[in-house]
Amino acid sequence: MLIAQLSDIHLDGVTSLQRLDRVLQWVAELKPDAVAVSGDLANNDHAASYAVLKTRLGAFGAPLLVVPGNVDSREAMREVFGGPGEGPLNGVVQVGDVRLIGLDVIVPGAAHGDAAPVLGWLEAEINSGGAPALIFLHQHPFDCGMDQYETIDCRNKEGLAAVIEQAKDTVLGISCGHLHRTMFTRFAGVPATLAPAIAPMGGLAAEGRKMPATDPPALLVHHLKGKNLVTHVISIGG
Ligand SMILES: [Fe+2]
């Protein structure tokens, strides 16, 4: 089972679409079993941009899970991609023996996110007796160590951690986007990844050192064999 995760596409014109299309060319050859998009799909012209994305991502014929990011419009996403009639755009896609859970933690108008409003929903979903799950959300629920980004994280991460911890074996991993910088850590006892961006990447800034970004657009491919999860980083250079 191969799940392609795209993040932070930030569609805003021709250049961004060209970057995306280079990545999608690779994804098309992969023939993923599912595609997950972890937010910040489009900067503006939301409904029209989502329609463009839906056509391109739909061409793979694979199940699609989309969660909003801070630059997205929930309403336009609901209109184009469907989902619950009101409130957060949480979603679940079952692919074989795995559940992809999309958690909408955005706070409209803010750069940070907040898990509190969707914890009840997540707890019910995780404990519904379904298949092992991978959770996707936009803002990082862990301390990323980069000072200027700690304030735009997903708030109420303790509550989120508690829900995941009590469900132990059911949650295989959690993956977000938002910071345009690939990261690997652990959260609530499970592997946690921050997916690279399709849009320009950000540099490393930690421990008082600041490095410029040199990374090309990239994506994650989550490889699941039973409950064994291996995550690949695929950079699309050239
Ligand atoms: Fe973001």
PDB file of C-alpha atoms and ligand atoms in Angstrom:
ATOM      1  CA  MET A   1       0.000   0.000   0.000  1.00  0.00           C
ATOM      2  CA  LEU A   2       1.542   3.260  -1.168  1.00  0.00           C
ATOM      3  CA  ILE A   3       0.014   6.539  -0.009  1.00  0.00           C
ATOM      4  CA  ALA A   4       1.286   9.710  -1.666  1.00  0.00           C
ATOM      5  CA  GLN A   5       1.133  12.782   0.572  1.00  0.00           C
ATOM      6  CA  LEU A   6       1.287  16.199  -1.051  1.00  0.00           C
ATOM      7  CA  SER A   7       1.376  19.335   1.056  1.00  0.00           C
ATOM      8  CA  ASP A   8       1.420  23.103   0.828  1.00  0.00           C
ATOM      9  CA  ILE A   9       0.776  23.435  -2.884  1.00  0.00           C
ATOM     10  CA  HIS A  10      -0.126  27.142  -2.515  1.00  0.00           C
ATOM     11  CA  LEU A  11      -1.586  27.492  -6.004  1.00  0.00           C
ATOM     12  CA  ASP A  12      -1.427  31.131  -7.058  1.00  0.00           C
ATOM     13  CA  GLY A  13      -0.691  31.156 -10.767  1.00  0.00           C
ATOM     14  CA  VAL A  14       1.272  29.580 -13.576  1.00  0.00           C
ATOM     15  CA  THR A  15       4.583  28.959 -11.756  1.00  0.00           C
ATOM     16  CA  SER A  16       2.928  27.155  -8.850  1.00  0.00           C
ATOM     17  CA  LEU A  17       0.934  25.018 -11.256  1.00  0.00           C
ATOM     18  CA  GLN A  18       4.077  24.077 -13.174  1.00  0.00           C
ATOM     19  CA  ARG A  19       5.779  22.994  -9.939  1.00  0.00           C
ATOM     20  CA  LEU A  20       2.743  20.903  -9.062  1.00  0.00           C
ATOM     21  CA  ASP A  21       2.577  19.301 -12.490  1.00  0.00           C
ATOM     22  CA  ARG A  22       6.206  18.194 -12.294  1.00  0.00           C
ATOM     23  CA  VAL A  23       5.406  16.445  -9.021  1.00  0.00           C
ATOM     24  CA  LEU A  24       2.175  14.952 -10.340  1.00  0.00           C
ATOM     25  CA  GLN A  25       4.000  13.480 -13.303  1.00  0.00           C
ATOM     26  CA  TRP A  26       6.041  11.408 -10.860  1.00  0.00           C
ATOM     27  CA  VAL A  27       2.959  10.507  -8.833  1.00  0.00           C
ATOM     28  CA  ALA A  28       1.163   9.338 -11.984  1.00  0.00           C
ATOM     29  CA  GLU A  29       3.968   6.881 -12.704  1.00  0.00           C
ATOM     30  CA  LEU A  30       3.853   5.629  -9.113  1.00  0.00           C
ATOM     31  CA  LYS A  31       0.130   4.823  -9.373  1.00  0.00           C
ATOM     32  CA  PRO A  32      -0.470   5.392  -5.644  1.00  0.00           C
ATOM     33  CA  ASP A  33      -3.168   3.478  -3.791  1.00  0.00           C
ATOM     34  CA  ALA A  34      -4.361   6.728  -2.226  1.00  0.00           C
ATOM     35  CA  VAL A  35      -3.474  10.415  -2.212  1.00  0.00           C
ATOM     36  CA  ALA A  36      -3.593  12.664   0.856  1.00  0.00           C
ATOM     37  CA  VAL A  37      -3.197  16.449   0.739  1.00  0.00           C
ATOM     38  CA  SER A  38      -2.290  18.052   4.051  1.00  0.00           C
ATOM     39  CA  GLY A  39      -3.445  21.614   3.534  1.00  0.00           C
ATOM     40  CA  ASP A  40      -2.591  24.978   2.010  1.00  0.00           C
ATOM     41  CA  LEU A  41      -3.859  23.982  -1.398  1.00  0.00           C
ATOM     42  CA  ALA A  42      -4.416  27.466  -2.831  1.00  0.00           C
ATOM     43  CA  ASN A  43      -3.622  31.037  -1.851  1.00  0.00           C
ATOM     44  CA  ASN A  44      -6.466  32.696  -3.749  1.00  0.00           C
ATOM     45  CA  ASP A  45      -9.302  32.117  -6.250  1.00  0.00           C
ATOM     46  CA  HIS A  46     -10.086  29.218  -3.975  1.00  0.00           C
ATOM     47  CA  ALA A  47     -13.027  27.527  -5.691  1.00  0.00           C
ATOM     48  CA  ALA A  48     -11.442  27.758  -9.151  1.00  0.00           C
ATOM     49  CA  SER A  49      -8.069  26.570  -7.859  1.00  0.00           C
ATOM     50  CA  TYR A  50      -9.647  23.611  -6.037  1.00  0.00           C
ATOM     51  CA  ALA A  51     -11.481  22.644  -9.222  1.00  0.00           C
ATOM     52  CA  VAL A  52      -8.122  22.578 -11.056  1.00  0.00           C
ATOM     53  CA  LEU A  53      -6.638  20.442  -8.290  1.00  0.00           C
ATOM     54  CA  LYS A  54      -9.596  18.086  -8.149  1.00  0.00           C
ATOM     55  CA  THR A  55      -9.275  17.376 -11.879  1.00  0.00           C
ATOM     56  CA  ARG A  56      -5.557  16.692 -11.628  1.00  0.00           C
ATOM     57  CA  LEU A  57      -5.699  14.599  -8.455  1.00  0.00           C
ATOM     58  CA  GLY A  58      -8.832  12.784  -9.614  1.00  0.00           C
ATOM     59  CA  ALA A  59      -6.967  11.626 -12.728  1.00  0.00           C
ATOM     60  CA  PHE A  60      -5.075   9.080 -10.627  1.00  0.00           C
ATOM     61  CA  GLY A  61      -8.311   7.204  -9.968  1.00  0.00           C
ATOM     62  CA  ALA A  62      -7.149   6.675  -6.368  1.00  0.00           C
ATOM     63  CA  PRO A  63      -9.068   7.558  -3.187  1.00  0.00           C
ATOM     64  CA  LEU A  64      -8.374  11.167  -2.196  1.00  0.00           C
ATOM     65  CA  LEU A  65      -8.234  12.734   1.273  1.00  0.00           C
ATOM     66  CA  VAL A  66      -7.931  16.509   1.535  1.00  0.00           C
ATOM     67  CA  VAL A  67      -7.604  18.599   4.705  1.00  0.00           C
ATOM     68  CA  PRO A  68      -7.549  22.407   4.764  1.00  0.00           C
ATOM     69  CA  GLY A  69      -4.651  24.608   5.819  1.00  0.00           C
ATOM     70  CA  ASN A  70      -4.543  28.174   7.070  1.00  0.00           C
ATOM     71  CA  VAL A  71      -4.593  29.770   3.604  1.00  0.00           C
ATOM     72  CA  ASP A  72      -7.538  27.638   2.461  1.00  0.00           C
ATOM     73  CA  SER A  73     -11.237  28.350   2.393  1.00  0.00           C
ATOM     74  CA  ARG A  74     -13.301  25.692   4.142  1.00  0.00           C
ATOM     75  CA  GLU A  75     -16.411  26.785   2.286  1.00  0.00           C
ATOM     76  CA  ALA A  76     -14.818  26.566  -1.156  1.00  0.00           C
ATOM     77  CA  MET A  77     -13.235  23.213  -0.271  1.00  0.00           C
ATOM     78  CA  ARG A  78     -16.607  21.899   0.877  1.00  0.00           C
ATOM     79  CA  GLU A  79     -18.147  23.121  -2.375  1.00  0.00           C
ATOM     80  CA  VAL A  80     -15.538  21.444  -4.600  1.00  0.00           C
ATOM     81  CA  PHE A  81     -14.394  18.364  -2.666  1.00  0.00           C
ATOM     82  CA  GLY A  82     -17.557  17.689  -0.628  1.00  0.00           C
ATOM     83  CA  GLY A  83     -17.510  16.699   3.042  1.00  0.00           C
ATOM     84  CA  PRO A  84     -19.653  17.438   6.087  1.00  0.00           C
ATOM     85  CA  GLY A  85     -22.354  20.059   5.498  1.00  0.00           C
ATOM     86  CA  GLU A  86     -20.997  22.367   8.179  1.00  0.00           C
ATOM     87  CA  GLY A  87     -18.146  22.762  10.654  1.00  0.00           C
ATOM     88  CA  PRO A  88     -14.655  21.295  10.332  1.00  0.00           C
ATOM     89  CA  LEU A  89     -13.847  19.332   7.185  1.00  0.00           C
ATOM     90  CA  ASN A  90     -12.807  16.132   8.901  1.00  0.00           C
ATOM     91  CA  GLY A  91     -12.824  13.072   6.700  1.00  0.00           C
ATOM     92  CA  VAL A  92     -12.125   9.346   6.597  1.00  0.00           C
ATOM     93  CA  VAL A  93     -11.017   7.338   3.585  1.00  0.00           C
ATOM     94  CA  GLN A  94     -10.740   3.576   3.865  1.00  0.00           C
ATOM     95  CA  VAL A  95      -8.058   2.097   1.620  1.00  0.00           C
ATOM     96  CA  GLY A  96      -7.721  -1.662   1.925  1.00  0.00           C
ATOM     97  CA  ASP A  97      -6.901  -2.374   5.559  1.00  0.00           C
ATOM     98  CA  VAL A  98      -5.974   1.200   6.438  1.00  0.00           C
ATOM     99  CA  ARG A  99      -8.026   4.213   7.432  1.00  0.00           C
ATOM    100  CA  LEU A 100      -6.801   7.619   6.400  1.00  0.00           C
ATOM    101  CA  ILE A 101      -8.186  10.156   8.852  1.00  0.00           C
ATOM    102  CA  GLY A 102      -8.199  13.818   7.900  1.00  0.00           C
ATOM    103  CA  LEU A 103      -8.360  16.185  10.865  1.00  0.00           C
ATOM    104  CA  ASP A 104      -9.368  19.774  10.177  1.00  0.00           C
ATOM    105  CA  VAL A 105      -7.607  21.803  12.880  1.00  0.00           C
ATOM    106  CA  ILE A 106      -7.619  25.188  11.148  1.00  0.00           C
ATOM    107  CA  VAL A 107      -8.760  28.342  12.925  1.00  0.00           C
ATOM    108  CA  PRO A 108     -10.226  30.571  10.187  1.00  0.00           C
ATOM    109  CA  GLY A 109      -8.201  33.773   9.883  1.00  0.00           C
ATOM    110  CA  ALA A 110      -5.286  32.498  11.997  1.00  0.00           C
ATOM    111  CA  ALA A 111      -1.967  30.879  11.083  1.00  0.00           C
ATOM    112  CA  HIS A 112      -2.044  28.486  14.038  1.00  0.00           C
ATOM    113  CA  GLY A 113      -4.405  25.564  14.378  1.00  0.00           C
ATOM    114  CA  ASP A 114      -6.384  24.096  17.270  1.00  0.00           C
ATOM    115  CA  ALA A 115      -7.187  20.438  17.868  1.00  0.00           C
ATOM    116  CA  ALA A 116      -9.676  21.098  20.686  1.00  0.00           C
ATOM    117  CA  PRO A 117     -12.815  21.496  18.530  1.00  0.00           C
ATOM    118  CA  VAL A 118     -12.248  18.155  16.758  1.00  0.00           C
ATOM    119  CA  LEU A 119     -10.974  15.945  19.587  1.00  0.00           C
ATOM    120  CA  GLY A 120     -14.421  14.493  20.302  1.00  0.00           C
ATOM    121  CA  TRP A 121     -14.886  13.579  16.666  1.00  0.00           C
ATOM    122  CA  LEU A 122     -11.423  12.012  16.465  1.00  0.00           C
ATOM    123  CA  GLU A 123     -11.891  10.007  19.644  1.00  0.00           C
ATOM    124  CA  ALA A 124     -15.168   8.560  18.373  1.00  0.00           C
ATOM    125  CA  GLU A 125     -13.650   7.762  14.970  1.00  0.00           C
ATOM    126  CA  ILE A 126     -10.495   6.141  16.335  1.00  0.00           C
ATOM    127  CA  ASN A 127     -12.439   4.019  18.781  1.00  0.00           C
ATOM    128  CA  SER A 128     -15.082   2.940  16.288  1.00  0.00           C
ATOM    129  CA  GLY A 129     -13.426  -0.452  15.876  1.00  0.00           C
ATOM    130  CA  GLY A 130     -12.174   0.330  12.385  1.00  0.00           C
ATOM    131  CA  ALA A 131      -8.870  -0.431  10.676  1.00  0.00           C
ATOM    132  CA  PRO A 132      -5.471   0.924  11.776  1.00  0.00           C
ATOM    133  CA  ALA A 133      -5.238   4.609  10.955  1.00  0.00           C
ATOM    134  CA  LEU A 134      -2.913   7.253   9.631  1.00  0.00           C
ATOM    135  CA  ILE A 135      -3.870  10.775  10.710  1.00  0.00           C
ATOM    136  CA  PHE A 136      -3.338  13.817   8.477  1.00  0.00           C
ATOM    137  CA  LEU A 137      -3.658  17.444   9.576  1.00  0.00           C
ATOM    138  CA  HIS A 138      -2.142  20.778   8.565  1.00  0.00           C
ATOM    139  CA  GLN A 139      -0.452  22.465  11.527  1.00  0.00           C
ATOM    140  CA  HIS A 140       2.284  20.586  13.408  1.00  0.00           C
ATOM    141  CA  PRO A 141       1.134  19.185  16.767  1.00  0.00           C
ATOM    142  CA  PHE A 142       4.716  18.784  18.048  1.00  0.00           C
ATOM    143  CA  ASP A 143       7.455  21.176  19.106  1.00  0.00           C
ATOM    144  CA  CYS A 144       9.418  21.732  15.895  1.00  0.00           C
ATOM    145  CA  GLY A 145      12.360  23.388  17.633  1.00  0.00           C
ATOM    146  CA  MET A 146      12.340  26.335  15.244  1.00  0.00           C
ATOM    147  CA  ASP A 147      11.528  29.275  17.478  1.00  0.00           C
ATOM    148  CA  GLN A 148       9.729  31.461  14.973  1.00  0.00           C
ATOM    149  CA  TYR A 149       7.314  28.645  14.142  1.00  0.00           C
ATOM    150  CA  GLU A 150       6.357  27.441  17.599  1.00  0.00           C
ATOM    151  CA  THR A 151       3.576  30.030  17.801  1.00  0.00           C
ATOM    152  CA  ILE A 152       1.835  28.831  14.623  1.00  0.00           C
ATOM    153  CA  ASP A 153       1.524  25.219  15.736  1.00  0.00           C
ATOM    154  CA  CYS A 154      -1.575  23.148  16.394  1.00  0.00           C
ATOM    155  CA  ARG A 155      -2.796  24.188  19.841  1.00  0.00           C
ATOM    156  CA  ASN A 156      -4.095  21.738  22.429  1.00  0.00           C
ATOM    157  CA  LYS A 157      -1.581  19.139  21.367  1.00  0.00           C
ATOM    158  CA  GLU A 158      -1.803  17.551  24.836  1.00  0.00           C
ATOM    159  CA  GLY A 159      -5.444  16.712  24.215  1.00  0.00           C
ATOM    160  CA  LEU A 160      -4.619  15.303  20.804  1.00  0.00           C
ATOM    161  CA  ALA A 161      -1.795  13.249  22.278  1.00  0.00           C
ATOM    162  CA  ALA A 162      -4.135  11.825  24.918  1.00  0.00           C
ATOM    163  CA  VAL A 163      -6.638  10.655  22.294  1.00  0.00           C
ATOM    164  CA  ILE A 164      -3.888   8.984  20.264  1.00  0.00           C
ATOM    165  CA  GLU A 165      -2.158   7.427  23.272  1.00  0.00           C
ATOM    166  CA  GLN A 166      -5.294   5.739  24.559  1.00  0.00           C
ATOM    167  CA  ALA A 167      -5.847   4.258  21.085  1.00  0.00           C
ATOM    168  CA  LYS A 168      -2.243   2.995  20.892  1.00  0.00           C
ATOM    169  CA  ASP A 169      -2.212   0.207  18.335  1.00  0.00           C
ATOM    170  CA  THR A 170      -4.900   1.796  16.198  1.00  0.00           C
ATOM    171  CA  VAL A 171      -2.871   4.844  15.172  1.00  0.00           C
ATOM    172  CA  LEU A 172       0.137   3.995  12.978  1.00  0.00           C
ATOM    173  CA  GLY A 173       1.364   7.544  12.473  1.00  0.00           C
ATOM    174  CA  ILE A 174       0.491  11.207  12.126  1.00  0.00           C
ATOM    175  CA  SER A 175       1.594  13.589   9.390  1.00  0.00           C
ATOM    176  CA  CYS A 176       1.195  17.304   8.883  1.00  0.00           C
ATOM    177  CA  GLY A 177       2.485  20.077   6.597  1.00  0.00           C
ATOM    178  CA  HIS A 178       2.553  23.855   7.116  1.00  0.00           C
ATOM    179  CA  LEU A 179       6.264  24.592   7.705  1.00  0.00           C
ATOM    180  CA  HIS A 180       7.590  23.731   4.209  1.00  0.00           C
ATOM    181  CA  ARG A 181      10.377  21.712   5.800  1.00  0.00           C
ATOM    182  CA  THR A 182      10.599  17.919   6.009  1.00  0.00           C
ATOM    183  CA  MET A 183      10.748  16.704   9.603  1.00  0.00           C
ATOM    184  CA  PHE A 184      10.627  13.381  11.420  1.00  0.00           C
ATOM    185  CA  THR A 185       9.870  13.012  15.101  1.00  0.00           C
ATOM    186  CA  ARG A 186       7.521  11.176  17.433  1.00  0.00           C
ATOM    187  CA  PHE A 187       4.240  12.367  18.845  1.00  0.00           C
ATOM    188  CA  ALA A 188       2.061  10.581  21.389  1.00  0.00           C
ATOM    189  CA  GLY A 189       4.205   7.470  20.974  1.00  0.00           C
ATOM    190  CA  VAL A 190       3.730   7.187  17.213  1.00  0.00           C
ATOM    191  CA  PRO A 191       5.925   8.284  14.263  1.00  0.00           C
ATOM    192  CA  ALA A 192       5.219  11.868  13.235  1.00  0.00           C
ATOM    193  CA  THR A 193       6.246  13.487   9.959  1.00  0.00           C
ATOM    194  CA  LEU A 194       6.032  16.979   8.559  1.00  0.00           C
ATOM    195  CA  ALA A 195       5.695  16.729   4.791  1.00  0.00           C
ATOM    196  CA  PRO A 196       7.770  18.870   2.444  1.00  0.00           C
ATOM    197  CA  ALA A 197       6.031  21.483   0.328  1.00  0.00           C
ATOM    198  CA  ILE A 198       5.257  21.637  -3.360  1.00  0.00           C
ATOM    199  CA  ALA A 199       5.638  25.431  -2.952  1.00  0.00           C
ATOM    200  CA  PRO A 200       9.132  26.808  -2.180  1.00  0.00           C
ATOM    201  CA  MET A 201      10.693  25.145   0.831  1.00  0.00           C
ATOM    202  CA  GLY A 202      11.835  26.948   3.981  1.00  0.00           C
ATOM    203  CA  GLY A 203      15.320  26.920   5.460  1.00  0.00           C
ATOM    204  CA  LEU A 204      16.535  25.333   8.671  1.00  0.00           C
ATOM    205  CA  ALA A 205      16.604  27.730  11.596  1.00  0.00           C
ATOM    206  CA  ALA A 206      17.496  26.208  14.948  1.00  0.00           C
ATOM    207  CA  GLU A 207      19.881  26.666  17.864  1.00  0.00           C
ATOM    208  CA  GLY A 208      20.701  30.179  16.659  1.00  0.00           C
ATOM    209  CA  ARG A 209      21.786  28.976  13.221  1.00  0.00           C
ATOM    210  CA  LYS A 210      19.941  29.895  10.067  1.00  0.00           C
ATOM    211  CA  MET A 211      20.436  28.121   6.743  1.00  0.00           C
ATOM    212  CA  PRO A 212      18.817  29.017   3.432  1.00  0.00           C
ATOM    213  CA  ALA A 213      16.510  26.511   1.768  1.00  0.00           C
ATOM    214  CA  THR A 214      18.125  24.451  -0.981  1.00  0.00           C
ATOM    215  CA  ASP A 215      15.406  21.839  -1.370  1.00  0.00           C
ATOM    216  CA  PRO A 216      13.353  21.261  -4.516  1.00  0.00           C
ATOM    217  CA  PRO A 217       9.623  20.466  -4.320  1.00  0.00           C
ATOM    218  CA  ALA A 218       9.002  17.099  -2.711  1.00  0.00           C
ATOM    219  CA  LEU A 219       6.371  14.711  -1.406  1.00  0.00           C
ATOM    220  CA  LEU A 220       6.102  11.830   1.024  1.00  0.00           C
ATOM    221  CA  VAL A 221       5.185   8.288   0.124  1.00  0.00           C
ATOM    222  CA  HIS A 222       3.958   6.261   3.088  1.00  0.00           C
ATOM    223  CA  HIS A 223       4.530   2.548   2.517  1.00  0.00           C
ATOM    224  CA  LEU A 224       2.364   0.296   4.628  1.00  0.00           C
ATOM    225  CA  LYS A 225       2.781  -3.464   4.845  1.00  0.00           C
ATOM    226  CA  GLY A 226       0.297  -4.605   7.407  1.00  0.00           C
ATOM    227  CA  LYS A 227       1.040  -2.318  10.341  1.00  0.00           C
ATOM    228  CA  ASN A 228       4.632  -1.661   9.265  1.00  0.00           C
ATOM    229  CA  LEU A 229       5.002   1.952   8.139  1.00  0.00           C
ATOM    230  CA  VAL A 230       8.022   3.196   6.170  1.00  0.00           C
ATOM    231  CA  THR A 231       7.972   6.768   4.878  1.00  0.00           C
ATOM    232  CA  HIS A 232       9.935   7.854   1.807  1.00  0.00           C
ATOM    233  CA  VAL A 233      10.860  11.420   0.838  1.00  0.00           C
ATOM    234  CA  ILE A 234      10.735  12.009  -2.908  1.00  0.00           C
ATOM    235  CA  SER A 235      12.340  15.225  -4.176  1.00  0.00           C
ATOM    236  CA  ILE A 236      11.434  16.354  -7.659  1.00  0.00           C
ATOM    237  CA  GLY A 237      14.516  18.214  -8.917  1.00  0.00           C
ATOM    238  CA  GLY A 238      15.415  19.583 -12.317  1.00  0.00           C
TER     239      GLY A 238
HETATM  240 FE    FE B   1       0.160  26.575   6.449  1.00  0.00          FE
END
